[in-house]
Coordinates of C-alpha atoms and ligand atoms in Angstrom, one line a residue:
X1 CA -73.0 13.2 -47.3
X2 CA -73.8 9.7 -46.9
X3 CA -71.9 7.1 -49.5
X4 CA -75.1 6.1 -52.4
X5 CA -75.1 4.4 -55.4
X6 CA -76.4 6.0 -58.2
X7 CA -78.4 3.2 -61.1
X8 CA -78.8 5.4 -64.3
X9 CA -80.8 4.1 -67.3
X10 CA -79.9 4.7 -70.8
X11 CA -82.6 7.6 -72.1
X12 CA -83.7 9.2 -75.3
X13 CA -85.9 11.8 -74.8
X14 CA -87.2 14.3 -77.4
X15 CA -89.2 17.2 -75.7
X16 CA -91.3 19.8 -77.2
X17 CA -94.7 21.0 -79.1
X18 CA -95.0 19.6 -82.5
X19 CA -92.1 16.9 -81.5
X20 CA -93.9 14.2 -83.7
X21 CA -93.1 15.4 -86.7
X22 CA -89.7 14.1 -86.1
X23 CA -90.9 10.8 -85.5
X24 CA -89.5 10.0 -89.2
X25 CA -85.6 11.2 -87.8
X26 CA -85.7 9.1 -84.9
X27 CA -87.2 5.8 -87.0
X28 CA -84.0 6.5 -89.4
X29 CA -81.7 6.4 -85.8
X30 CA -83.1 3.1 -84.8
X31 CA -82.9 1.9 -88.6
X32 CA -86.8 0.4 -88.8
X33 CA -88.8 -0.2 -91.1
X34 CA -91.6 -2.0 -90.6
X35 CA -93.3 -0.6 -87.0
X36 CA -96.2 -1.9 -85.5
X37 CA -98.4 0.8 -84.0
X38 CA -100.1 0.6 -80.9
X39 CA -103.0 2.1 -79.5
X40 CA -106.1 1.6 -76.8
X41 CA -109.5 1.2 -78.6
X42 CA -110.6 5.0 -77.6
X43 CA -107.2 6.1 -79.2
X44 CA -106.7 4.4 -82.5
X45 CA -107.9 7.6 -84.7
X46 CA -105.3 10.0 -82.7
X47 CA -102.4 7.4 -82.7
X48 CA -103.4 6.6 -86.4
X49 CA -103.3 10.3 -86.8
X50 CA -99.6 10.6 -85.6
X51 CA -98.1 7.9 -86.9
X52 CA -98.9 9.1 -90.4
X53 CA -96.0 11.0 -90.2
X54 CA -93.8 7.8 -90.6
X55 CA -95.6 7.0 -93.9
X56 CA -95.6 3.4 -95.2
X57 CA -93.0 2.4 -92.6
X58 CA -96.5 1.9 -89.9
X59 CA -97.2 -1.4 -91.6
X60 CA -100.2 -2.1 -88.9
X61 CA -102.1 -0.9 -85.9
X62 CA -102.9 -2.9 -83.3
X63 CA -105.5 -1.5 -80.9
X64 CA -106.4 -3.6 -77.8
X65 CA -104.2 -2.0 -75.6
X66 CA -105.2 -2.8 -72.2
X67 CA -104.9 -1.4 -68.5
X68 CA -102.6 -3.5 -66.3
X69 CA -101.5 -5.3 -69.6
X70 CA -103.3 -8.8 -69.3
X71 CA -101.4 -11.2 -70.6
X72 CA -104.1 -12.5 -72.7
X73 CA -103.8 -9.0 -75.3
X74 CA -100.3 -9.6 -75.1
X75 CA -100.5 -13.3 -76.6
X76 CA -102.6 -11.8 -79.1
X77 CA -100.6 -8.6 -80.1
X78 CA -97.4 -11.2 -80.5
X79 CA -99.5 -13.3 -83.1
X80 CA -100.1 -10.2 -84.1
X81 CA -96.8 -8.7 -84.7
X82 CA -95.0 -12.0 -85.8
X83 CA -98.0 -11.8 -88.7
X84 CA -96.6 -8.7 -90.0
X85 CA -93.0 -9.3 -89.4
X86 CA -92.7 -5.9 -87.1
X87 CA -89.2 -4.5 -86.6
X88 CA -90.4 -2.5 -84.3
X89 CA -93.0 -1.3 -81.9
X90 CA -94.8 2.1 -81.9
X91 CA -96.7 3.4 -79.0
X92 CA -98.6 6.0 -79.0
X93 CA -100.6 6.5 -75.9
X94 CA -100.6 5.9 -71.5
X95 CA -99.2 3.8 -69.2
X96 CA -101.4 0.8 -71.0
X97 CA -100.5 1.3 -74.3
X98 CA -97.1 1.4 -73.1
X99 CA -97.2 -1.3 -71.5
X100 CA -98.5 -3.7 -74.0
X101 CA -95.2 -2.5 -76.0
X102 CA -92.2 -3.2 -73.1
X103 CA -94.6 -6.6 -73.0
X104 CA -93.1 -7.1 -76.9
X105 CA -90.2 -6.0 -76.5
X106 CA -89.8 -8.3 -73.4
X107 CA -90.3 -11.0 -75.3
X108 CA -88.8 -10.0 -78.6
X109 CA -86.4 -7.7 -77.9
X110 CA -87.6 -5.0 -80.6
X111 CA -86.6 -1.5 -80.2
X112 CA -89.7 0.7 -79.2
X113 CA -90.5 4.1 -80.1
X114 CA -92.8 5.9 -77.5
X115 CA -95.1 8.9 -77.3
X116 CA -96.4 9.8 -74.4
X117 CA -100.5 11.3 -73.9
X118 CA -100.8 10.5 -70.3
X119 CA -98.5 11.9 -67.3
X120 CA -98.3 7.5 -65.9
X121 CA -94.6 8.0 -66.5
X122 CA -93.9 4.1 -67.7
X123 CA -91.8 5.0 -70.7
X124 CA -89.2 6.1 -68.6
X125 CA -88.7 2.8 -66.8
X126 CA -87.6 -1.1 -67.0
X127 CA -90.2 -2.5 -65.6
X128 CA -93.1 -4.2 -66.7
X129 CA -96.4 -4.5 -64.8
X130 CA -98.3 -7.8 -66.2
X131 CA -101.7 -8.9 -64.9
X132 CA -102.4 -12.9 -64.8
X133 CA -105.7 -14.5 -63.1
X134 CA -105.8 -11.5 -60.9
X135 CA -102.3 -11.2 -59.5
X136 CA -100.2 -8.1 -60.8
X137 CA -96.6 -9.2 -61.5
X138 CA -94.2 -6.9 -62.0
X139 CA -90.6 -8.0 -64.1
X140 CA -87.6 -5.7 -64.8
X141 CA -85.6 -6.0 -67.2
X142 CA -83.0 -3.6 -69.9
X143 CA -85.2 -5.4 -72.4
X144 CA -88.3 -3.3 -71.6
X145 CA -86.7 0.3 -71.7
X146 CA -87.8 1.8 -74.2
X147 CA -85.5 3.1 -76.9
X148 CA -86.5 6.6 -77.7
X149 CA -89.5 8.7 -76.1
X150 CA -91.1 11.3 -77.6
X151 CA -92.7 13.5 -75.3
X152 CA -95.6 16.1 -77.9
X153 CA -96.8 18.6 -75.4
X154 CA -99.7 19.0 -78.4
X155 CA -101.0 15.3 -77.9
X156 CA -101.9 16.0 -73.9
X157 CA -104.6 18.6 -74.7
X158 CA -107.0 16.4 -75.3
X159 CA -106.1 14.1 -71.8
X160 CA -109.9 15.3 -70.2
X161 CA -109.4 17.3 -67.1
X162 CA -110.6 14.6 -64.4
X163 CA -107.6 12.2 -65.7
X164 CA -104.9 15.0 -65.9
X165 CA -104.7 15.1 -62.5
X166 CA -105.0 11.0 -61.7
X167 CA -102.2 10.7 -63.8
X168 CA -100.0 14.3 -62.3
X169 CA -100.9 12.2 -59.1
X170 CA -99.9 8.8 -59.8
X171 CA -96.5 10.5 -61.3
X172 CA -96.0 12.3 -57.7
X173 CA -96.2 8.6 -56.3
X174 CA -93.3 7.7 -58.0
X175 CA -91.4 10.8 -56.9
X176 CA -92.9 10.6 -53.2
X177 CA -91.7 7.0 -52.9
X178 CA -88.5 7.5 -54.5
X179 CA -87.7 10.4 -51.9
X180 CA -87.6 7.5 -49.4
X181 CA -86.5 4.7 -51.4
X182 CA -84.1 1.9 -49.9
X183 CA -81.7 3.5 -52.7
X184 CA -82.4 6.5 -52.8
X185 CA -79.5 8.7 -53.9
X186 CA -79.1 12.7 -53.8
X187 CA -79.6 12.4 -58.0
X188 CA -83.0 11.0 -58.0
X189 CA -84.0 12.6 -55.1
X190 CA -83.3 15.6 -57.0
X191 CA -85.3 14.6 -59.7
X192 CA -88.1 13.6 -57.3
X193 CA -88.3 16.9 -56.1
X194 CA -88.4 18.7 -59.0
X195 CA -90.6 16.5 -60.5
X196 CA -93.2 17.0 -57.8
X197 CA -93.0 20.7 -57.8
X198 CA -93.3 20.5 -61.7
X199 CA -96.5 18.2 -61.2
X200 CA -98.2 20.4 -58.5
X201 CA -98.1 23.6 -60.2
X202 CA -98.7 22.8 -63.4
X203 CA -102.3 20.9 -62.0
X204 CA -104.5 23.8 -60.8
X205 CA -103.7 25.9 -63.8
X206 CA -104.4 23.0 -66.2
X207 CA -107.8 22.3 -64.1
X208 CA -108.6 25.8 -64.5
X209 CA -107.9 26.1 -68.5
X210 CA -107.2 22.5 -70.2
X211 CA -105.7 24.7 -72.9
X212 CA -102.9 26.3 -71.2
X213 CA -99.5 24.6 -72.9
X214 CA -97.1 26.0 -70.4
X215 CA -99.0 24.0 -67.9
X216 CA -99.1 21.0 -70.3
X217 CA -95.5 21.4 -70.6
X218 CA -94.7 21.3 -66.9
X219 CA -96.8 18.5 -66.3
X220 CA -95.3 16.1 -68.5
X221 CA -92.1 17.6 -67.8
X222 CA -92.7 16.5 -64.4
X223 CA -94.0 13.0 -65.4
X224 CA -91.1 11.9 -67.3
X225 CA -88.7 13.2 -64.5
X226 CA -91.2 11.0 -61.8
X227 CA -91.2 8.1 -64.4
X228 CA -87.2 8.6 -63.8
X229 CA -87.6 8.2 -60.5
X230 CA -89.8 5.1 -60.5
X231 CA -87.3 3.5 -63.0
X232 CA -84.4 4.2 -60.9
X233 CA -84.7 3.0 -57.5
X234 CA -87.6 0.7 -55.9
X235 CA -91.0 1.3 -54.4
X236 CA -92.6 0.4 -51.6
X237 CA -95.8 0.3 -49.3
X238 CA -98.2 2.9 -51.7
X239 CA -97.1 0.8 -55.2
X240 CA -97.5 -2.4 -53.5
X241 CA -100.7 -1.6 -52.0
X242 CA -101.4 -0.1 -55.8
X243 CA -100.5 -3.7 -57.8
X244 CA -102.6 -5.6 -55.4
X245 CA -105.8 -3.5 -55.8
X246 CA -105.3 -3.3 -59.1
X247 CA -104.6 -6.6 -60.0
X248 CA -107.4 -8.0 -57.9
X249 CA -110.4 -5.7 -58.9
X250 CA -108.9 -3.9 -62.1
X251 CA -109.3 -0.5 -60.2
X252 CA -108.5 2.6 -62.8
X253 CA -105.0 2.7 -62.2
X254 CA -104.1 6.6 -61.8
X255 CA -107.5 6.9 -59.8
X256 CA -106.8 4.7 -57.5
X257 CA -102.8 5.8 -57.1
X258 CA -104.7 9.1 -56.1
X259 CA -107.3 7.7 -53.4
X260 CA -103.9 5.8 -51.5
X261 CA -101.4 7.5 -51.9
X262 CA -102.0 10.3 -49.1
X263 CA -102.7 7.6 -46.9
X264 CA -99.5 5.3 -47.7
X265 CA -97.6 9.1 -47.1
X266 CA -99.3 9.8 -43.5
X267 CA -98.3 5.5 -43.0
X268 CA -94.7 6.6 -43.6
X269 CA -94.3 9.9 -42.7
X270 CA -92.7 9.8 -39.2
X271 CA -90.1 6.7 -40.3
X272 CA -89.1 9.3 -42.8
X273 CA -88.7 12.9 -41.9
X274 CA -86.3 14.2 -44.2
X275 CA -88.4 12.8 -47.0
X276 CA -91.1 14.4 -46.0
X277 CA -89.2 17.8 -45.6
X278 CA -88.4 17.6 -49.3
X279 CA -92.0 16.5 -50.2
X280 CA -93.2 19.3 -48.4
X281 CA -90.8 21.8 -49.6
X282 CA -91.6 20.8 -53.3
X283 CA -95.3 21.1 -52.4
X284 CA -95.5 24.1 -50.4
X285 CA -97.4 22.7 -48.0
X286 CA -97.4 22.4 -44.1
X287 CA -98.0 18.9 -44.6
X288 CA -97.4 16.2 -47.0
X289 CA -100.1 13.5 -47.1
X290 CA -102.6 16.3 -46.0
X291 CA -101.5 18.5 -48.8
X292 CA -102.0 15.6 -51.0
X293 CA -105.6 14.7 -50.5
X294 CA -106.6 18.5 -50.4
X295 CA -105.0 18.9 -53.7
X296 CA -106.6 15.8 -55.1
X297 CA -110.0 16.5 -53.7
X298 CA -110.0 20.3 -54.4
X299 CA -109.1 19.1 -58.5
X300 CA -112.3 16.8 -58.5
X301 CA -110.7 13.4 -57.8
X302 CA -112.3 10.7 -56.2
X303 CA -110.3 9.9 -53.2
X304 CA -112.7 6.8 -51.7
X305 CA -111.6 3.5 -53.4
X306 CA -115.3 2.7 -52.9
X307 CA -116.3 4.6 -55.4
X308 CA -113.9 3.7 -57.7
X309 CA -115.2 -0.1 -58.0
X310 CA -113.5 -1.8 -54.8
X311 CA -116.2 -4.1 -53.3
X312 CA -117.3 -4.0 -50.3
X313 CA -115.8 -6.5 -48.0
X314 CA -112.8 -7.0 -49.8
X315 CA -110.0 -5.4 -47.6
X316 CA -109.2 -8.2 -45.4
X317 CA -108.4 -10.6 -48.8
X318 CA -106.8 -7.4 -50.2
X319 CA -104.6 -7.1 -47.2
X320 CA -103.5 -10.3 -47.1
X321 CA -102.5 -10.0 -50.7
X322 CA -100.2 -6.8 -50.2
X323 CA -99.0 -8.4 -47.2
X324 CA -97.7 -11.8 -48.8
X325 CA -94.5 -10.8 -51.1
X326 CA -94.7 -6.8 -49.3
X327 CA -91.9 -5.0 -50.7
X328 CA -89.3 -3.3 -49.0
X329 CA -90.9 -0.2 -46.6
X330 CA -89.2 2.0 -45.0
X331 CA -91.8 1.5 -42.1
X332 CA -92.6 -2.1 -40.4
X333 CA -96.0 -3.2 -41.9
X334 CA -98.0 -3.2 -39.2
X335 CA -101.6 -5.4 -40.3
X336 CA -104.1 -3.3 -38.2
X337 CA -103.0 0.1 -38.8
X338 CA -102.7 -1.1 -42.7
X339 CA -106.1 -2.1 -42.2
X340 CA -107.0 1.1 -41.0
X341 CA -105.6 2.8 -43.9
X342 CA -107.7 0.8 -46.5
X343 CA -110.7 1.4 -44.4
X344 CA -109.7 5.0 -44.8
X345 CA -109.0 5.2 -48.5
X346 CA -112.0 2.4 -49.1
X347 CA -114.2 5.3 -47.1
X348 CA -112.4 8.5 -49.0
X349 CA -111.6 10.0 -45.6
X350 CA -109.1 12.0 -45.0
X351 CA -105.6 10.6 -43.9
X352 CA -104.7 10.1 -40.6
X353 CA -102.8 13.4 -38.9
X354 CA -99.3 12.9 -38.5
Ligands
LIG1 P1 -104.2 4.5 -69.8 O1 -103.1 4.4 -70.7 O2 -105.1 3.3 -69.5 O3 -105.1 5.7 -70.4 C1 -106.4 5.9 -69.8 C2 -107.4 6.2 -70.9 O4 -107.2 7.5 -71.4 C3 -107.3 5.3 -72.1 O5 -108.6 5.1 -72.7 C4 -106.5 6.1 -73.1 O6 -106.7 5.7 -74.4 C5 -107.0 7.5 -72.8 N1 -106.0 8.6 -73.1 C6 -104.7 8.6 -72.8 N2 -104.1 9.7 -73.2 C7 -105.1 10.5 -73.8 C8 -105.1 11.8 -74.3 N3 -104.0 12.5 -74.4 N4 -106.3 12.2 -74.8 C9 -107.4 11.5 -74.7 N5 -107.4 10.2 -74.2 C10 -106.3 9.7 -73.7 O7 -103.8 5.2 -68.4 P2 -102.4 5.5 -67.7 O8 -102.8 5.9 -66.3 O9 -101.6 6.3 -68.5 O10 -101.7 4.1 -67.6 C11 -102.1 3.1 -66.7 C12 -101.3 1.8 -67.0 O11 -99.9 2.1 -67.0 C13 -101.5 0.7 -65.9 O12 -101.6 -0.5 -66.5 C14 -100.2 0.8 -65.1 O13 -99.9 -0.4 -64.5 C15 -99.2 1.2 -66.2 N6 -98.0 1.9 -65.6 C16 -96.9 1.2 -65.7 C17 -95.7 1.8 -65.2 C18 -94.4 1.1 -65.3 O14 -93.3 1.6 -65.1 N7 -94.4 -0.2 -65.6 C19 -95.7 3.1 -64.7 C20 -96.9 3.7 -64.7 C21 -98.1 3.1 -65.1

């Protein structure tokens, strides 16, 4: 076995159906009393919904949760939470939600209470994702853990279908990159691993019936075990390429994890074999990045970023963005054949054979 180091981060994690209703127990843990609840604009009535189970102690909801977490909402949302003297956050919702609460407790240091609806896996980690005049900037820090998630398997029924499996995707991303992390250890990769299997089967039976809670279950099992992953060691080429895109042209974020992220695997694939071995194993597949895009494509998800609002003739400024600042890759970056793989993903082809 080769020597590792293993980085693990505090957790609280209450899993189940019906979980929510404890929401009251785990308030009492954190001794708060005056939560601020958070929420998207399409989300307010079913966070509003849930946080009635903590009574009075929801003295407001905020509701302008935003993707990539501009830092705009969050000036607001701290005006906002100073105004009502907020002990602590409440986030009920995805990866934006989410995010506009580590962007709180960032700055405030407020413990944060998290529930889950979407499989983006951010409640898990450190890290904070902020958009600014069209850069993405990403900050990590204990600050921004969250203290307590509570995972409902109830609240992802109602995640539509199309966006179940963006999100099962962008949580395999995690996993994928964390199999061939610059620190990745035999811990996480196990996690990776599992997580990925968890994710792949649980997809085609929840594209097949929405309904079907043992698939809910896996899936977000999956996602916080992926979200593990991405809080645990760093990421490379596919999440670089991911902040870029999305912080330039505000892509959908789990859509457009799902267009590049067979491409970024076939980009990576042969400077990583054991990885891929694992990926594969976990998948069932003969071939990672292929087995990627087939799954994605045979679930209904867009896979060209064209489609997804990238506009045309953008890749060369796009490219120069992901390659100023790259993060570590287990792979040299190499500018034409990175070109090649946004014309690819731009297109919606499938990725290049390994
Ligand atoms: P999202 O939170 O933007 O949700 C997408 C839409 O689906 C929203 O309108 C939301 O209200 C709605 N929705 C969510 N759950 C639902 C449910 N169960 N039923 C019905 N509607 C539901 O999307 P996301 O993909 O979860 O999160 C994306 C954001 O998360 C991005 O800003 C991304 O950068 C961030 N993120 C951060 C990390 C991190 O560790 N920092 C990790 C992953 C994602």
């Amino acid at each position: 076995m080769e020597d590792f180091v293993y980085n693990g981060n505090p957790a609280r994690v209450v899993f189940g159906s019906g979980t929510v209703s404890r929401l009251p127990e785990e308030a009492d843990r954190l001794n708060v009393k005056r939560l601020v609840l958070l929420s998207t604009p399409e989300q307010v009535q079913q966070a509003t919904d849930i946080a009635s189970h903590l009574g009075p102690r929801v003295v407001a909801t905020y509701s302008k949760a935003q993707m990539h977490t501009p830092v705009e909402v969050t000036a607001d949302a701290m005006q906002f939470i100073s105004d009502h003297s907020a002990d602590a956050v409440l986030s009920i919702g995805g990866g934006s939600t989410t995010g506009l609460g580590k962007a709180i407790a960032f700055r405030t240091d407020l413990p944060q209470i998290v529930v889950p609806t979407t499989y983006a896996g951010s409640e898990a980690t450190p890290i904070l994702g902020e958009t600014e005049g069209g850069r993405k900037v990403t900050t990590s820090d204990p600050r921004i853990l969250p203290e307590v998630i509570v995972y409902d398997v109830d609240l992802t029924l109602t995640l539509p279908v199309a966006l179940s499996v963006t999100s099962g995707v962008n949580a395999v991303a995690h996993a994928v990159e964390a199999l061939y992390a610059r620190e990745a250890n035999p811990i996480i990769s196990l996690m990776a691993e599992q997580g990925i299997s968890a994710i792949v089967r649980a997809l085609p039976s929840i594209h097949a019936n929405p309904a079907d809670k043992n698939a809910r279950a896996g899936a977000l099992y999956g996602a916080w075990l992926c979200g593990v992953c991405l809080g645990s060691v760093g990421m490379a080429l596919h999440h670089k390429l991911c902040h870029t895109l999305g912080g330039m042209f505000n892509l959908p974020h789990a859509q457009m994890h799902t267009a590049v992220l067979p491409h970024a695997v076939a980009y990576n694939a042969k400077a990583v074999p054991a990885a891929m071995a694992r990926l594969r194993r976990a998948m069932g597949v003969d071939d990672g990045a292929t087995g990627l895009f087939d799954l994605a494509r045979r679930l209904g998800a867009t896979m060209s970023l064209k489609d997804l609002g990238m506009p045309d003739g953008s890749i060369e400024s796009a490219l120069e963005q992901a390659l100023s600042n790259a993060y570590w890759n287990p792979r040299e970056l190499d500018r034409p054949e990175l070109r090649q793989l946004l014309e690819r993903a731009f297109r919606g082809d499938a990725p290049n054979p390994a």
